[in-house]
Coordinates of C-alpha atoms in Angstrom, one line a residue:
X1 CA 0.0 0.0 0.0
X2 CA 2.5 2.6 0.7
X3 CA 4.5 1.5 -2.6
X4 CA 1.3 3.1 -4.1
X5 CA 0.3 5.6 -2.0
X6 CA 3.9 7.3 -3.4
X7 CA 3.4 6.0 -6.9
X8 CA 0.1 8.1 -6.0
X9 CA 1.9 11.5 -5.1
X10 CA 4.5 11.0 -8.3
X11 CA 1.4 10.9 -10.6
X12 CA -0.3 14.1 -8.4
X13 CA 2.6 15.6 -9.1
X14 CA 3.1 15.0 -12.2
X15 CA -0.7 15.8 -12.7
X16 CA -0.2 19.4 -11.4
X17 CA 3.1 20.5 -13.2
X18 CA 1.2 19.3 -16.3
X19 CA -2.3 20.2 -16.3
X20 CA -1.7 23.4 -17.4
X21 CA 1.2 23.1 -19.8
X22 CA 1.0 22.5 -23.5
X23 CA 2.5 19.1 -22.9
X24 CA -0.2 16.9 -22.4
X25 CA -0.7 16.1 -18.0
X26 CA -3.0 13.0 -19.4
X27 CA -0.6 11.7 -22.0
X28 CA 2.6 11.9 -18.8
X29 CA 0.4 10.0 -16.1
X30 CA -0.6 7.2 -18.5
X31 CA 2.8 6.9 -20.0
X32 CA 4.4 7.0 -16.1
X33 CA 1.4 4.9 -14.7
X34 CA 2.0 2.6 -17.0
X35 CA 5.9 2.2 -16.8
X36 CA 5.7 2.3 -13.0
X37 CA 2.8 -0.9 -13.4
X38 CA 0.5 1.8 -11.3
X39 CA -3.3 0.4 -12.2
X40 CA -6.4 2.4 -11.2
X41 CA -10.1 1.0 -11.1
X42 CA -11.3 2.0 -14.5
X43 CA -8.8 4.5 -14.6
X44 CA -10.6 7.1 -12.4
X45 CA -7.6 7.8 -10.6
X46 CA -5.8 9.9 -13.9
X47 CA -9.4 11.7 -14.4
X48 CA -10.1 12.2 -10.5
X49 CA -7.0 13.9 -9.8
X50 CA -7.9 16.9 -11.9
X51 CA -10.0 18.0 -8.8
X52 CA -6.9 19.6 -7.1
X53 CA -6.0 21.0 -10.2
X54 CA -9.4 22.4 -10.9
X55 CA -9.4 24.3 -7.6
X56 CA -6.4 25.4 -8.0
X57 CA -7.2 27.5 -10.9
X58 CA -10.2 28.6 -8.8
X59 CA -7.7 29.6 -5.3
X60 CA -5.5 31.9 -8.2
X61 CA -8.5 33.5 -9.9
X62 CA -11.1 33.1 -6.9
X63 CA -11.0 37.1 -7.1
X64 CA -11.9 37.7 -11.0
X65 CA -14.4 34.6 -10.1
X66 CA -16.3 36.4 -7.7
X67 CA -16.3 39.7 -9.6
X68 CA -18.5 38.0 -12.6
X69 CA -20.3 36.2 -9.9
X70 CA -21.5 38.8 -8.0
X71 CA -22.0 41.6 -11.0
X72 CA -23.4 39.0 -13.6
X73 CA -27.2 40.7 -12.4
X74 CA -26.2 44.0 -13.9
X75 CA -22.8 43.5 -15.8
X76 CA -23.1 42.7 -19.8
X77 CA -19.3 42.0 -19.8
X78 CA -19.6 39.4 -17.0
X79 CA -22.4 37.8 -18.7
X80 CA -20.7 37.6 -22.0
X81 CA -18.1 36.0 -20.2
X82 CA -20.0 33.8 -18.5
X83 CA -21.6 32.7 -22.3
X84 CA -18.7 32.3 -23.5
X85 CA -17.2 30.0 -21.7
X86 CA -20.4 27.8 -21.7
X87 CA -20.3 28.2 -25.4
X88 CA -17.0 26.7 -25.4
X89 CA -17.9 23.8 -23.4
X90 CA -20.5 22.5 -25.1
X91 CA -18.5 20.7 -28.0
X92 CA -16.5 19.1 -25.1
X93 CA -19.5 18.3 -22.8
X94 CA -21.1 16.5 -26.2
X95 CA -18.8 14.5 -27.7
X96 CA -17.1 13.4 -24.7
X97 CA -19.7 11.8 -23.1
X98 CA -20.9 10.2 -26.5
X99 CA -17.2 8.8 -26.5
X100 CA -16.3 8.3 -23.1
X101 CA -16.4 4.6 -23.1
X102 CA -14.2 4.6 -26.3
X103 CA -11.6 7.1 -24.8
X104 CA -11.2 5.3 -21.3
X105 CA -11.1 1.6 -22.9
X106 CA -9.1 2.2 -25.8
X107 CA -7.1 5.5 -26.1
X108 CA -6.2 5.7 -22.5
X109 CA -4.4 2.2 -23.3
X110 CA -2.5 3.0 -26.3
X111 CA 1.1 4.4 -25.0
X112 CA 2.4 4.0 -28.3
X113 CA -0.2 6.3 -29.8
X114 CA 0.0 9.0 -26.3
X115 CA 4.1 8.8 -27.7
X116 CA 3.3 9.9 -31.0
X117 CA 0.7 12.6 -30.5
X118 CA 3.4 14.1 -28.1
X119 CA 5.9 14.3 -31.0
X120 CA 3.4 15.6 -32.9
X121 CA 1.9 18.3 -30.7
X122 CA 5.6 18.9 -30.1
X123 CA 5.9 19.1 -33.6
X124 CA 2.6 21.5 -33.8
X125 CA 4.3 23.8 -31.0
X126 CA 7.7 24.4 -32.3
X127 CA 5.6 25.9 -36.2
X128 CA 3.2 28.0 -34.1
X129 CA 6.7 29.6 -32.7
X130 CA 7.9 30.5 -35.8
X131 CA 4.5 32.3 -37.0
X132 CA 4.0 36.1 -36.6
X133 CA 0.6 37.3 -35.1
X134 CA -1.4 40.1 -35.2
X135 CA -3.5 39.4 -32.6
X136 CA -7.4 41.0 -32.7
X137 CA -8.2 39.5 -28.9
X138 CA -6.6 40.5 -26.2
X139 CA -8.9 40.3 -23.5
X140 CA -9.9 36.8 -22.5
X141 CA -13.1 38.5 -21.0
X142 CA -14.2 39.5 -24.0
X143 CA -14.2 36.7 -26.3
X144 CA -16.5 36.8 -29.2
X145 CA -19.2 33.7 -28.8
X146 CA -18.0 32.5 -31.9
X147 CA -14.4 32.5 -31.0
X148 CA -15.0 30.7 -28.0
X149 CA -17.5 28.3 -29.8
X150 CA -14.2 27.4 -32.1
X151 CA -11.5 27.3 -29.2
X152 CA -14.5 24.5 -28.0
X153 CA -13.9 22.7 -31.0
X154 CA -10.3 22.6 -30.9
X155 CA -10.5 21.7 -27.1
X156 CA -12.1 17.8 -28.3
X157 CA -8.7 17.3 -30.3
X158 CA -7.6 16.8 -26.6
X159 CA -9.7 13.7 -26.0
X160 CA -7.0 11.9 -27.2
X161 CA -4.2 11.7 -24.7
X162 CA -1.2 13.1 -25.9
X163 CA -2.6 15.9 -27.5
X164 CA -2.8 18.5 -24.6
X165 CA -6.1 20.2 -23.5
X166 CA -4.7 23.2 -22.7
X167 CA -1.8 22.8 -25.9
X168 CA -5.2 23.0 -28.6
X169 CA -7.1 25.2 -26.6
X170 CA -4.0 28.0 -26.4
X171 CA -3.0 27.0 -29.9
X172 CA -6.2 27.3 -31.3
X173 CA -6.4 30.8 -30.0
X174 CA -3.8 31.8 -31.5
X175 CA -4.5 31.0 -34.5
X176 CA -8.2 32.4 -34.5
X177 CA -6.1 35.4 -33.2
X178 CA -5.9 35.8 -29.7
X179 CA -2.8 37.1 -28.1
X180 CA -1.0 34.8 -26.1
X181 CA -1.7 35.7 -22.7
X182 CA -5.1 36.1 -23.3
X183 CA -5.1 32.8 -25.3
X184 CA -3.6 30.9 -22.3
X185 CA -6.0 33.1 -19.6
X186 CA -8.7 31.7 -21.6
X187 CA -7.5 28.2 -21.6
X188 CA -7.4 28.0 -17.6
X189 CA -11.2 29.4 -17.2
X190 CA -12.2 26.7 -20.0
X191 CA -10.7 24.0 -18.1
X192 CA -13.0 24.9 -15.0
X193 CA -16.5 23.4 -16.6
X194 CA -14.4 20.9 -18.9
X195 CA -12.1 18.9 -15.6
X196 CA -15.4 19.6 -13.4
X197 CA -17.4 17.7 -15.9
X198 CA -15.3 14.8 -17.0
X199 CA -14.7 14.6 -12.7
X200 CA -18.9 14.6 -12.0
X201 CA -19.2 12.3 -15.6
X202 CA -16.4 9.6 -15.0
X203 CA -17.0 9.2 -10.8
X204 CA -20.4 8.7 -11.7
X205 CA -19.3 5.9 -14.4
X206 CA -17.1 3.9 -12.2
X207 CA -18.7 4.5 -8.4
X208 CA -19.3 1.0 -8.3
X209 CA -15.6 0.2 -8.8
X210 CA -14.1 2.5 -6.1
X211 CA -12.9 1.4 -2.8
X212 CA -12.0 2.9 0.6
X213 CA -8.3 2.7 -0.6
X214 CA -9.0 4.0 -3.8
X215 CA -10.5 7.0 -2.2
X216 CA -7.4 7.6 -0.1
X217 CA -4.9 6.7 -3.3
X218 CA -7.1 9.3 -5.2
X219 CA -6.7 11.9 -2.1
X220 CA -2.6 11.5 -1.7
X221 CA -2.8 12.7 -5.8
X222 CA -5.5 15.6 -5.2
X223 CA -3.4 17.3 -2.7
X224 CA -0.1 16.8 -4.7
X225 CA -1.7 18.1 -7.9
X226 CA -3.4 20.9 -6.3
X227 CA -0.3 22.4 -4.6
X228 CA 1.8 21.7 -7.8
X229 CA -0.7 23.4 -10.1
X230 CA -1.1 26.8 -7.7
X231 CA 2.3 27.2 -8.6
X232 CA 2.6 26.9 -12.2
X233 CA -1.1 28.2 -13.1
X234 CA 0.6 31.6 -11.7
X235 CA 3.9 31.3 -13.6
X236 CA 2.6 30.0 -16.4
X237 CA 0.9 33.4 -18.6
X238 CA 4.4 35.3 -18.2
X239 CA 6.6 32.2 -19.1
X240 CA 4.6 31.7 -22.5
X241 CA 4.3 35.7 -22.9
X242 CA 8.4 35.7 -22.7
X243 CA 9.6 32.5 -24.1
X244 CA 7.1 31.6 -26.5
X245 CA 5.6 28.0 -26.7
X246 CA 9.2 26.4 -28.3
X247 CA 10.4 24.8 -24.7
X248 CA 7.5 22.9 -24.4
X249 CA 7.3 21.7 -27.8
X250 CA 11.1 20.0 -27.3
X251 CA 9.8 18.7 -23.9
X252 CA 6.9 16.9 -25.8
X253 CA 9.0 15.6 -28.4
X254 CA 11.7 14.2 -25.6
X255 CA 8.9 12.6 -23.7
X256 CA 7.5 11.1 -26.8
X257 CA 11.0 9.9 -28.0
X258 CA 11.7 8.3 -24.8
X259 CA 8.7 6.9 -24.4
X260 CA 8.6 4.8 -27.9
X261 CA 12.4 3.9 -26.9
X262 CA 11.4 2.5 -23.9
X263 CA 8.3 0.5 -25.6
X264 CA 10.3 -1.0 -27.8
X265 CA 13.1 -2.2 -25.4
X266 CA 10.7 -3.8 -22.7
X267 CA 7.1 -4.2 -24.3

């Protein structure tokens, strides 16, 4: 038990200094869980997790949160953003739980194919770099509905692990032209409905399969992901603002690299 319990707090971890980042937190904890043997009922444990991260994003921007809770009565700008962001979750809210079965018994056991969507998302990051933008958005407040609507889009791309929630969801942005910091501000409110969602969705799945020990597994990794993910969620806007979204894509494609090596050599 405690040979888990720390295989637990390595994947919390892991969970928080990911979530955020470009790099896929999904795609590390399935590659690590699986080379460390680490097996979770139904694999709630990877989905779970996100709880501490999802508050996390909540304890850095509980301020701004309670601004558009408490003037979205009067306030046009709060409710926009609040329509927005449910805008944007719709897509996700859809076709994951039309796929959910498909995603959790297939792609979430493919580390071969979690290897290659790294490379490629690293792949992905490293052109993005190299583009010049004029951005049009610079206010993640403020997003059109039909910007948001197509950040949603992009945002299912992450359904398969290895691709990177918050890697499409920035990207995409960009590329629709938002600035980067507001592309990446964006990204963290999005991932409040989309981790509390699959977290309600997948816990009501696979209830029946959870134990008292799961429970206390599943709490070691909550903490260690929410403490982990304070920190980088209020790094994160001026590290991508400064140095661009180029270290990341080499991470991915290291991680990815490794990770097919490693396949190969031992199964």
């Amino acid at each position: 038990m405690l040979g888990t319990l720390l295989e637990a707090l390595l994947l919390g971890l892991l969970e928080g200094l990911t979530e955020f980042l470009p790099v896929s937190s999904t795609g590390h904890i399935l590659l690590a869980g699986y080379f460390l043997g680490f097996e979770s009922a139904g694999k709630t444990f990877e989905v779970l997790i996100q709880l501490g991260a999802i508050l996390a994003i909540v304890t850095v921007y509980f301020s701004r949160f309670w601004q558009v809770l408490v003037t979205l009565p009067s306030s046009p700008r709060s409710r926009s953003f609040v329509l927005g962001i449910l805008i944007a979750f719709l897509p996700a809210a859809v076709i994951g739980g039309l796929a959910h079965g498909f995603i959790k018994s297939v792609l979430f056991e493919s580390p071969a194919l979690i290897c290659i969507m790294l490379i490629l998302g690293g792949i992905v990051l490293l052109w993005v770099d190299t583009l010049s933008f004029k951005p049009r958005y610079t206010d993640a407040m403020a997003f059109p509905p039909s910007l948001a609507f197509r950040i949603g889009l992009v945002q299912c791309l992450a359904m398969v692990p290895g691709v990177s929630r918050s890697g499409s969801t920035i990207v995409g942005g960009l590329l629709m032209g938002a600035s980067k910091p507001a592309a990446a501000e964006f990204s963290f409110f999005l991932a409040l409905p989309t981790m509390a969602g699959a977290f309600t969705y997948d816990l009501y799945k696979n209830r029946s399969l959870l134990t008292l020990d799961d429970g206390l597994i599943i709490g070691v990794g909550f903490v260690a992901a929410f403490i982990t993910a304070v920190i980088v969620v209020k790094g994160l806007i001026a590290f991508v603002s400064r140095h661009g979204l180029t270290p990341f894509g080499w991470w991915r494609i290291l991680v990815g690299g490794v990770g097919l090596i490693a396949l190969a050599l031992v199964g």
